[in-house]
Coordinates of C-alpha atoms in Angstrom, one line a residue:
D846 CA -11.4 -37.5 -0.8
E847 CA -9.2 -39.7 -2.9
H848 CA -9.4 -37.2 -5.8
I849 CA -8.3 -34.4 -3.4
K850 CA -5.3 -36.5 -2.2
I851 CA -4.2 -37.1 -5.7
Q852 CA -4.5 -33.4 -6.6
I853 CA -2.5 -32.5 -3.5
N854 CA 0.2 -35.1 -4.4
V855 CA 0.4 -33.7 -8.0
L856 CA 0.8 -30.1 -6.7
Q857 CA 3.5 -31.3 -4.3
E858 CA 5.4 -32.9 -7.1
L859 CA 5.0 -29.9 -9.3
S860 CA 6.3 -27.6 -6.5
K861 CA 9.4 -29.9 -6.1
M862 CA 10.1 -30.0 -9.9
V863 CA 9.8 -26.2 -10.2
L864 CA 12.0 -25.5 -7.2
K865 CA 14.7 -27.9 -8.5
S866 CA 14.6 -26.2 -12.0
L867 CA 15.3 -22.8 -10.6
A868 CA 19.0 -23.4 -10.7
F869 CA 18.8 -23.5 -14.5
T870 CA 17.0 -20.2 -15.2
D871 CA 16.6 -16.6 -14.1
L872 CA 13.0 -15.7 -13.4
S873 CA 13.8 -12.0 -13.5
L874 CA 14.2 -12.2 -17.3
P875 CA 11.4 -10.6 -19.3
S876 CA 8.8 -12.7 -21.0
G877 CA 10.1 -14.4 -24.2
F878 CA 13.7 -14.5 -23.1
S879 CA 13.6 -18.0 -21.6
S880 CA 11.1 -20.7 -22.3
L881 CA 11.8 -22.3 -19.0
A882 CA 11.3 -19.1 -17.1
D883 CA 8.0 -18.4 -19.0
A884 CA 6.8 -21.9 -18.2
I885 CA 7.5 -21.6 -14.5
R886 CA 5.8 -18.2 -14.3
K887 CA 2.7 -19.8 -15.9
V888 CA 2.3 -22.3 -13.1
R889 CA 3.4 -20.2 -10.1
A890 CA -0.2 -20.0 -8.9
W891 CA -0.1 -23.8 -8.5
I892 CA 3.1 -23.8 -6.4
F893 CA 2.5 -24.1 -2.7
T894 CA 3.1 -20.8 -0.9
F895 CA 5.1 -22.3 2.0
P896 CA 8.2 -23.5 0.0
K897 CA 8.2 -20.1 -1.8
Q898 CA 8.3 -18.3 1.5
V899 CA 11.1 -20.6 2.8
M900 CA 13.1 -19.8 -0.3
L901 CA 12.4 -16.1 0.0
T902 CA 13.5 -16.1 3.7
E903 CA 16.7 -17.8 2.8
T904 CA 17.4 -15.4 0.0
L905 CA 16.7 -12.3 2.2
G906 CA 19.1 -13.7 4.8
K907 CA 21.9 -14.2 2.2
T908 CA 21.4 -10.7 0.7
A909 CA 20.8 -8.7 4.0
Y910 CA 23.1 -5.8 5.1
M911 CA 25.6 -7.6 7.2
L912 CA 26.1 -4.8 9.8
A913 CA 22.4 -4.7 10.5
S914 CA 22.7 -7.2 13.3
G915 CA 20.8 -7.6 16.5
P916 CA 17.0 -7.4 17.1
K917 CA 16.8 -3.7 17.4
Y918 CA 18.8 -2.3 14.5
V919 CA 17.9 1.3 13.6
G920 CA 19.3 3.2 10.7
D921 CA 20.6 6.7 10.7
S922 CA 18.4 9.7 11.7
V923 CA 16.2 11.7 9.3
D924 CA 14.8 15.1 10.2
L925 CA 11.1 15.3 9.3
D926 CA 9.2 18.6 9.4
V927 CA 5.7 17.4 10.2
I928 CA 4.3 20.9 10.2
A929 CA 5.4 21.5 6.6
A930 CA 4.0 18.1 5.6
S931 CA 0.6 18.7 7.3
N932 CA 0.4 22.2 5.6
V933 CA 0.5 20.6 2.2
T934 CA -2.8 18.9 3.0
L935 CA -4.3 21.8 5.0
K936 CA -3.6 24.2 2.2
R937 CA -4.8 21.7 -0.4
Q938 CA -1.5 21.8 -2.3
T939 CA 0.4 19.2 -4.3
D940 CA 4.0 18.5 -3.5
H941 CA 5.3 18.5 -7.1
K942 CA 8.9 19.0 -6.0
A943 CA 8.8 16.2 -3.4
R944 CA 10.2 18.4 -0.7
R945 CA 7.4 19.1 1.8
T946 CA 5.4 15.9 2.3
I947 CA 6.8 13.2 4.6
F948 CA 7.4 11.0 1.5
G949 CA 9.2 13.9 -0.2
Q950 CA 11.4 14.6 2.7
L951 CA 12.3 10.9 3.1
Y952 CA 13.2 10.8 -0.6
Q953 CA 15.4 13.9 -0.4
Q954 CA 17.3 12.6 2.6
L955 CA 17.5 8.9 1.7
K956 CA 18.0 9.0 -2.1
H957 CA 21.8 9.1 -1.9
R958 CA 22.3 6.9 1.1
S959 CA 23.3 3.3 0.8
I960 CA 20.4 1.1 -0.3
E961 CA 22.0 -1.8 1.6
R962 CA 22.2 0.1 4.8
V963 CA 18.8 1.7 4.6
F964 CA 16.6 -0.9 3.0
K965 CA 18.3 -4.3 3.0
I966 CA 17.8 -4.9 6.7
G967 CA 16.2 -7.6 8.9
E968 CA 12.9 -8.4 10.3
N969 CA 11.5 -5.8 12.7
H970 CA 14.5 -3.5 12.0
R971 CA 14.0 0.2 11.3
A972 CA 15.4 1.8 8.2
F973 CA 15.9 5.2 9.9
K974 CA 15.3 7.0 13.2
A975 CA 12.6 9.6 12.7
N976 CA 13.4 13.0 14.3
Y977 CA 10.2 15.0 14.3
I978 CA 11.5 18.6 14.2
G979 CA 9.8 20.8 16.8
M980 CA 8.1 17.9 18.4
N981 CA 8.9 16.5 21.8
A982 CA 8.9 12.9 20.6
I983 CA 11.7 10.4 21.0
D984 CA 11.7 7.7 18.4
A985 CA 11.6 4.4 20.1
G986 CA 9.5 3.1 17.2
G987 CA 6.4 5.2 17.3
P988 CA 7.5 8.1 15.2
Y989 CA 9.1 5.7 12.7
R990 CA 5.9 3.8 12.2
D991 CA 3.9 7.0 12.2
A992 CA 6.1 8.5 9.4
I993 CA 5.6 5.5 7.2
E994 CA 1.8 5.5 7.8
T995 CA 1.7 9.2 7.0
M996 CA 3.8 8.6 3.8
C997 CA 1.2 6.0 2.7
R998 CA -1.7 8.3 3.3
E999 CA 0.1 11.0 1.2
L1000 CA 0.7 8.6 -1.6
E1001 CA -3.0 7.9 -1.9
S1002 CA -4.0 11.6 -1.9
P1003 CA -3.5 14.7 -4.1
A1004 CA -0.7 15.8 -1.7
L1005 CA 1.6 13.9 -4.1
P1006 CA 1.3 13.7 -7.9
L1007 CA 1.9 10.0 -8.1
F1008 CA -1.4 8.1 -7.6
V1009 CA -5.1 8.8 -8.3
K1010 CA -8.3 7.0 -7.3
T1011 CA -9.4 4.5 -9.9
P1012 CA -12.0 5.7 -12.4
N1013 CA -14.4 3.1 -10.9
G1014 CA -13.8 4.8 -7.6
R1015 CA -14.5 8.2 -9.0
M1016 CA -17.7 6.9 -10.7
D1017 CA -18.6 4.8 -7.7
A1018 CA -19.2 1.8 -9.9
G1019 CA -17.5 -1.5 -10.5
R1020 CA -14.6 -3.1 -8.7
N1021 CA -11.6 -1.5 -6.9
R1022 CA -13.5 1.6 -5.9
D1023 CA -11.2 2.1 -2.9
S1024 CA -8.0 1.5 -4.9
F1025 CA -5.5 3.8 -6.5
V1026 CA -3.5 3.6 -9.7
P1027 CA -0.5 5.6 -10.9
R1028 CA -1.2 9.0 -12.3
T1029 CA -0.7 8.3 -16.0
S1030 CA 0.6 11.7 -16.9
S1031 CA 3.3 11.7 -14.1
K1032 CA 6.3 10.7 -16.3
S1033 CA 9.1 13.1 -15.6
L1034 CA 12.5 12.1 -14.4
L1035 CA 11.6 13.1 -10.9
H1036 CA 8.4 11.0 -11.1
K1037 CA 10.4 8.0 -12.2
A1038 CA 12.8 8.5 -9.3
L1039 CA 9.9 8.7 -6.9
Y1040 CA 8.2 5.6 -8.2
E1041 CA 11.5 3.8 -7.9
F1042 CA 11.9 5.1 -4.3
L1043 CA 8.5 3.7 -3.5
G1044 CA 9.5 0.3 -4.9
R1045 CA 12.3 0.3 -2.4
F1046 CA 9.8 0.7 0.4
F1047 CA 7.9 -2.4 -1.0
G1048 CA 11.1 -4.3 -0.6
L1049 CA 11.6 -2.9 2.9
A1050 CA 8.2 -4.1 3.9
I1051 CA 9.0 -7.6 2.7
R1052 CA 12.3 -7.6 4.6
T1053 CA 11.2 -6.0 7.9
K1054 CA 7.5 -7.2 7.8
F1055 CA 6.4 -3.7 8.5
L1056 CA 3.3 -3.7 6.3
L1057 CA 2.3 -0.7 4.2
P1058 CA -1.4 0.3 4.2
L1059 CA -1.6 0.8 0.5
N1060 CA -4.6 -0.1 -1.8
F1061 CA -3.3 -0.9 -5.2
P1062 CA -5.1 -3.2 -7.8
S1063 CA -3.7 -6.0 -10.0
V1064 CA -2.6 -3.5 -12.7
V1065 CA 0.1 -2.4 -10.2
W1066 CA 1.1 -5.7 -8.7
K1067 CA 1.2 -7.9 -11.7
P1068 CA 4.1 -6.2 -13.5
L1069 CA 6.1 -6.2 -10.3
V1070 CA 6.2 -10.1 -10.5
G1071 CA 6.6 -10.2 -14.2
D1072 CA 2.9 -11.1 -14.8
V1073 CA 0.9 -9.9 -17.8
V1074 CA -1.8 -7.3 -17.4
T1075 CA -5.1 -8.4 -19.1
E1076 CA -8.3 -6.6 -20.3
N1077 CA -10.0 -7.9 -17.1
D1078 CA -7.4 -6.1 -15.0
I1079 CA -8.1 -2.9 -16.9
K1080 CA -11.9 -3.3 -16.5
A1081 CA -11.3 -3.9 -12.8
V1082 CA -10.1 -0.3 -12.4
D1083 CA -12.1 1.3 -15.2
Q1084 CA -15.2 -0.6 -16.4
T1085 CA -15.7 1.9 -19.3
A1086 CA -12.1 1.7 -20.6
L1087 CA -12.9 -0.5 -23.6
T1088 CA -16.6 0.1 -24.1
S1089 CA -16.1 1.9 -27.4
I1090 CA -14.5 -1.3 -28.9
E1091 CA -17.5 -3.6 -28.4
P1092 CA -20.1 -1.8 -30.7
I1093 CA -17.4 -1.4 -33.4
Q1094 CA -16.6 -5.1 -33.3
A1095 CA -20.3 -5.9 -33.4
L1096 CA -20.9 -3.8 -36.6
L1097 CA -17.8 -5.3 -38.2
Q1098 CA -19.1 -8.8 -37.6
Q1099 CA -22.5 -7.8 -39.1
G1100 CA -20.8 -6.6 -42.2
V1101 CA -22.5 -3.2 -42.5
S1102 CA -21.7 -0.9 -45.3
E1103 CA -18.8 1.6 -45.0
G1104 CA -21.2 4.5 -45.2
D1105 CA -23.5 3.3 -42.4
F1106 CA -20.4 2.4 -40.3
N1107 CA -18.8 5.8 -40.7
S1108 CA -21.9 7.7 -40.0
Q1109 CA -22.6 5.8 -36.8
F1110 CA -19.1 6.3 -35.4
A1111 CA -18.3 9.8 -36.7
Q1112 CA -18.1 11.2 -33.2
I1113 CA -15.5 8.7 -32.0
K1114 CA -11.9 10.0 -32.5
F1115 CA -8.5 8.5 -32.2
G1116 CA -8.0 9.4 -28.6
Y1117 CA -8.9 8.1 -25.1
C1118 CA -9.3 9.2 -21.5
Q1119 CA -6.5 8.0 -19.3
C1120 CA -7.1 6.9 -15.7
D1121 CA -6.1 10.3 -14.5
G1122 CA -8.9 11.9 -16.5
K1123 CA -6.8 13.4 -19.2
V1124 CA -7.8 12.9 -22.9
V1125 CA -4.8 12.1 -25.1
P1126 CA -4.5 11.2 -28.8
L1127 CA -3.6 7.7 -30.0
I1128 CA -2.0 9.2 -33.1
K1129 CA -0.9 12.6 -34.2
D1130 CA -3.9 14.9 -34.5
G1131 CA -6.0 12.0 -33.2
A1132 CA -8.6 14.5 -31.8
R1133 CA -9.5 15.4 -35.4
C1134 CA -9.3 11.9 -36.8
P1135 CA -12.6 10.0 -36.8
V1136 CA -12.9 6.2 -36.6
T1137 CA -14.0 4.8 -39.9
K1138 CA -14.5 1.2 -41.2
A1139 CA -11.1 1.4 -42.9
N1140 CA -9.2 2.3 -39.8
S1141 CA -11.4 0.7 -37.2
R1142 CA -9.2 -2.3 -36.6
M1143 CA -6.2 -0.1 -36.1
Y1144 CA -8.2 2.0 -33.6
I1145 CA -9.1 -1.2 -31.6
E1146 CA -5.6 -2.4 -31.5
M1147 CA -4.1 1.0 -30.5
L1148 CA -6.7 1.6 -27.8
R1149 CA -6.3 -1.8 -26.3
N1150 CA -2.5 -1.5 -26.2
A1151 CA -2.7 2.0 -24.8
R1152 CA -4.9 0.7 -21.9
L1153 CA -2.9 -2.5 -21.3
Y1154 CA 0.4 -0.6 -21.1
E1155 CA -0.9 2.6 -19.6
F1156 CA 1.1 2.2 -16.4
E1157 CA 4.2 0.6 -17.9
F1158 CA 6.4 3.6 -17.1
H1159 CA 5.4 3.7 -13.5
T1160 CA 5.5 0.0 -12.7
K1161 CA 8.9 -0.4 -14.4
A1162 CA 10.3 2.2 -12.0
M1163 CA 8.6 0.6 -9.0
R1164 CA 9.9 -2.9 -10.1
R1165 CA 13.4 -1.5 -10.5
G1166 CA 13.3 -0.1 -6.9
L1167 CA 11.8 -3.3 -5.6
G1168 CA 14.6 -5.3 -7.3
Q1169 CA 17.2 -3.2 -5.6
V1170 CA 16.1 -4.5 -2.2
V1171 CA 14.7 -8.0 -2.9
P1172 CA 15.9 -10.3 -5.7
L1173 CA 13.3 -10.2 -8.5
S1174 CA 14.2 -13.8 -9.5
T1175 CA 12.8 -15.0 -6.2
L1176 CA 9.8 -12.7 -6.2
S1177 CA 8.8 -13.9 -9.7
L1178 CA 7.8 -17.2 -8.1
F1179 CA 5.0 -15.4 -6.3
T1180 CA 1.6 -14.4 -7.7
W1181 CA 0.6 -10.8 -7.6
R1182 CA -1.8 -11.5 -4.8
E1183 CA 1.0 -13.1 -2.8
L1184 CA 3.2 -10.1 -3.4
E1185 CA 0.4 -7.8 -2.3
L1186 CA 0.1 -9.8 0.9
L1187 CA 3.9 -9.6 1.5
V1188 CA 3.9 -5.9 1.1
C1189 CA 0.5 -4.8 2.5
G1190 CA -0.8 -7.7 4.6
Q1191 CA -4.5 -7.7 5.4
G1192 CA -6.9 -5.3 7.2
V1193 CA -7.8 -5.7 10.8
T1194 CA -10.8 -8.0 10.3
K1195 CA -12.7 -9.9 12.9
S1196 CA -10.8 -13.0 11.9
R1197 CA -7.6 -11.4 13.2
I1198 CA -8.9 -10.6 16.7
P1199 CA -8.3 -14.0 18.3
S1200 CA -4.6 -13.8 17.3
L1201 CA -4.4 -10.2 18.7
K1202 CA -6.0 -11.4 21.9
R1203 CA -3.3 -14.1 22.3
M1204 CA -0.7 -11.4 21.7
T1205 CA -2.0 -9.1 24.4
S1206 CA -0.6 -8.7 27.9
Y1207 CA -2.1 -6.8 30.9
S1208 CA -0.7 -4.6 33.6
G1209 CA -2.7 -3.3 36.5
C1210 CA -5.8 -5.2 35.1
S1211 CA -6.7 -8.6 33.9
P1212 CA -8.7 -10.2 31.0
D1213 CA -11.5 -10.9 33.5
D1214 CA -12.0 -7.2 34.5
E1215 CA -15.3 -5.8 33.3
H1216 CA -13.8 -2.8 31.5
V1217 CA -11.3 -5.1 29.6
Q1218 CA -14.2 -7.3 28.5
F1219 CA -16.0 -4.1 27.4
F1220 CA -12.9 -3.3 25.3
W1221 CA -12.9 -6.6 23.5
E1222 CA -16.7 -6.4 23.0
M1223 CA -16.2 -2.9 21.4
F1224 CA -13.3 -3.9 19.3
Q1225 CA -15.0 -7.0 17.9
N1226 CA -18.6 -6.1 17.6
V1227 CA -18.9 -2.3 17.6
F1228 CA -15.9 -1.3 15.5
D1229 CA -15.8 -2.0 11.8
D1230 CA -12.7 -3.0 9.9
N1231 CA -11.7 0.7 9.3
Q1232 CA -12.1 1.7 12.9
R1233 CA -10.1 -1.3 14.1
A1234 CA -7.3 -0.3 11.8
K1235 CA -7.5 3.3 13.1
F1236 CA -7.3 1.9 16.7
I1237 CA -4.2 -0.1 15.9
S1238 CA -2.7 3.0 14.3
F1239 CA -3.6 5.0 17.4
T1240 CA -1.9 2.6 19.8
W1241 CA 1.0 1.4 17.6
G1242 CA 1.6 3.9 14.8
R1243 CA 0.8 1.3 12.1
S1244 CA -2.6 0.2 10.8
R1245 CA -1.8 -3.3 9.7
L1246 CA -1.2 -6.3 12.0
P1247 CA 1.7 -8.6 11.3
H1248 CA 1.1 -11.7 9.2
S1249 CA 1.5 -14.1 12.1
E1250 CA 2.1 -14.1 15.8
K1251 CA 5.8 -14.9 15.4
D1252 CA 6.1 -11.7 13.4
Y1253 CA 5.0 -9.4 16.3
E1254 CA 7.8 -7.1 17.3
Q1255 CA 6.0 -6.6 20.7
K1256 CA 2.8 -7.6 22.3
F1257 CA -0.3 -5.3 22.6
K1258 CA -0.5 -4.1 26.2
I1259 CA -3.6 -2.9 28.1
T1260 CA -2.7 -1.1 31.3
S1261 CA -4.5 0.6 34.1
H1262 CA -5.2 4.3 33.7
N1263 CA -3.7 5.8 36.8
A1264 CA -5.3 9.2 36.6
S1265 CA -8.8 7.7 36.6
E1266 CA -8.3 5.0 39.2
S1267 CA -9.4 7.1 42.1
S1268 CA -12.1 9.0 40.2
D1269 CA -15.9 8.6 40.8
D1270 CA -16.4 9.3 37.1
P1271 CA -14.0 7.2 35.0
D1272 CA -16.3 7.7 32.0
S1273 CA -15.0 11.4 31.8
F1274 CA -11.4 10.3 31.0
F1275 CA -9.9 9.5 27.7
P1276 CA -7.6 6.6 27.0
L1277 CA -3.8 7.3 26.7
A1278 CA -1.8 5.6 23.9
H1279 CA 1.9 4.9 23.7
T1280 CA 2.7 4.1 20.1
C1281 CA 6.3 3.2 20.8
F1282 CA 5.2 0.4 23.1
F1283 CA 1.9 -0.7 21.5
Q1284 CA 0.2 0.2 24.7
I1285 CA -3.1 1.8 25.9
D1286 CA -3.9 3.1 29.3
L1287 CA -7.6 2.2 29.6
P1288 CA -9.9 3.9 32.1
R1289 CA -12.3 1.6 33.9
Y1290 CA -15.3 2.7 31.9
T1291 CA -18.7 1.7 33.2
S1292 CA -20.2 0.6 29.8
V1293 CA -19.4 -0.3 26.3
E1294 CA -21.2 2.8 25.1
A1295 CA -19.2 5.1 27.3
M1296 CA -15.9 3.5 26.3
T1297 CA -16.8 3.6 22.6
R1298 CA -17.5 7.4 22.8
R1299 CA -14.2 8.2 24.4
V1300 CA -12.0 5.8 22.4
L1301 CA -13.5 7.0 19.1
W1302 CA -12.9 10.6 20.0
A1303 CA -9.3 9.9 21.0
M1304 CA -8.7 8.0 17.8
E1305 CA -10.1 10.6 15.5
S1306 CA -8.7 13.7 17.3
C1307 CA -5.2 12.6 18.3
G1308 CA -3.3 12.2 15.1
T1309 CA 0.0 13.7 16.2
I1310 CA 2.8 11.9 18.0
D1311 CA 3.9 14.3 20.8
D1312 CA 3.6 14.8 24.5
D1313 CA 1.5 17.2 26.5
S1314 CA 4.4 19.5 27.2
H1315 CA 4.9 20.4 23.6
T1316 CA 2.1 20.5 21.1
M1317 CA 1.9 21.1 17.4
S1318 CA 0.4 24.5 17.9
T1319 CA 3.7 25.8 19.5
A1320 CA 5.9 24.2 16.8
S1321 CA 6.7 25.8 13.5
S1322 CA 8.0 24.6 10.1
I1323 CA 11.7 24.9 9.2
I1324 CA 11.1 24.5 5.5
P1325 CA 11.0 28.0 4.1
D1326 CA 7.8 29.4 2.5
T1327 CA 9.7 29.6 -0.8
E1328 CA 9.4 25.8 -1.0
E1329 CA 5.6 26.0 -1.0
E1330 CA 4.0 24.8 -4.2
T1331 CA 2.9 27.2 -7.0
G1332 CA 2.0 24.4 -9.4
E1333 CA -1.3 22.9 -10.2
S1334 CA -3.2 21.5 -7.2
Y1335 CA -4.8 18.1 -7.8
W1336 CA -7.1 18.6 -4.9
N1337 CA -9.6 20.3 -7.2
E1338 CA -10.1 17.1 -9.1
A1339 CA -12.9 14.6 -8.3
F1340 CA -11.3 12.6 -5.6

């Protein structure tokens, strides 16, 4: 116990010293520009999170858009054609021009608007008002949250040319199988602008605490806080990335003859497979240049550097966009895991349920009612983490719960289901969700099993925000067919 107390005291003093020294350096400087900044970044994992969060909160307050006052600030309207966006996926297209997906439409309409007015806003504020064209939905929060959730799903799909599942995910082996990395070959000026635009949404998530359901590994987050990508980070997304190096190093250490070495590695050329599956040369005509004992050390160095800096183009753009919304000098105090938590939060695990219960209110029913107890039994012990996230999205338009109870914009509300109250068969009714108000009208189901069947069907089948008087089948896209994609579809890749 005494040793633990000493360690805590040491860390407290370290935190105080580091925070006091911030006035004398700029942590946004690249590595090697400031020895003090480099030293602080090396110990950032040992600095307590709380003082860093306090400093971040103060910084965000000082740099916020001054006219975005009041608890319910909403930015200007954006018109979103959800039919065109859904057709990209239904027709297995890739939105290369960034015009048809929700992310693309947001980019086209927000790219020239004031960054301060759109992104540098306060907690629980909304960057824009989502006008779903052809849909009978008024944005009181639900369509806005739904648009951002949809945008995140598009980013992690072939609907956009920006991210691809990790090689480990495609091989179903190793770590980060459910994560996504930038598409290495996406390096046009438009791609740079889109990655930068995404970085602004990272900053928006930090400011508003509207968390983004994105699954990115350390190779994405580390550069955003000025941290260094290591070989372990590369292997965490592609466990085969550097496998060709190890046998070469082993033979070099054994001191084999040049002839034996060259014959054994004659099939290895100066090229490598990127994370997006494309094979590219390390040098000019690398596909025809075999690795020999004479050039093997150059091959090792070039391959290692190519993998370590594979996403430099993409993360630089994202970091630039993030820095336009949140000061990088403050974010550089955080570790990559802390940044991921600030932007994406955590999934809806069992450990989050007690907090959600405390943030739940009831109308027309009570926590002691049998069907309400059935609900919590289902939510805690029947649903898995993914189903719980889908339920939160079904009722609130977002799939991540806030960091803490004080961050809730509104309480979760369970209300009576009026249409089923007088029925002899409440099990035949479906629940009704109101995403703008984080509310569910819950029929008085007679068992956990009956409730689970109806709730799961509603969650899986009702993915569109609209009301019963105007459905997607009667709406049509306003984006002309000439905007449809004719380029390569990435849906044909292993995904």
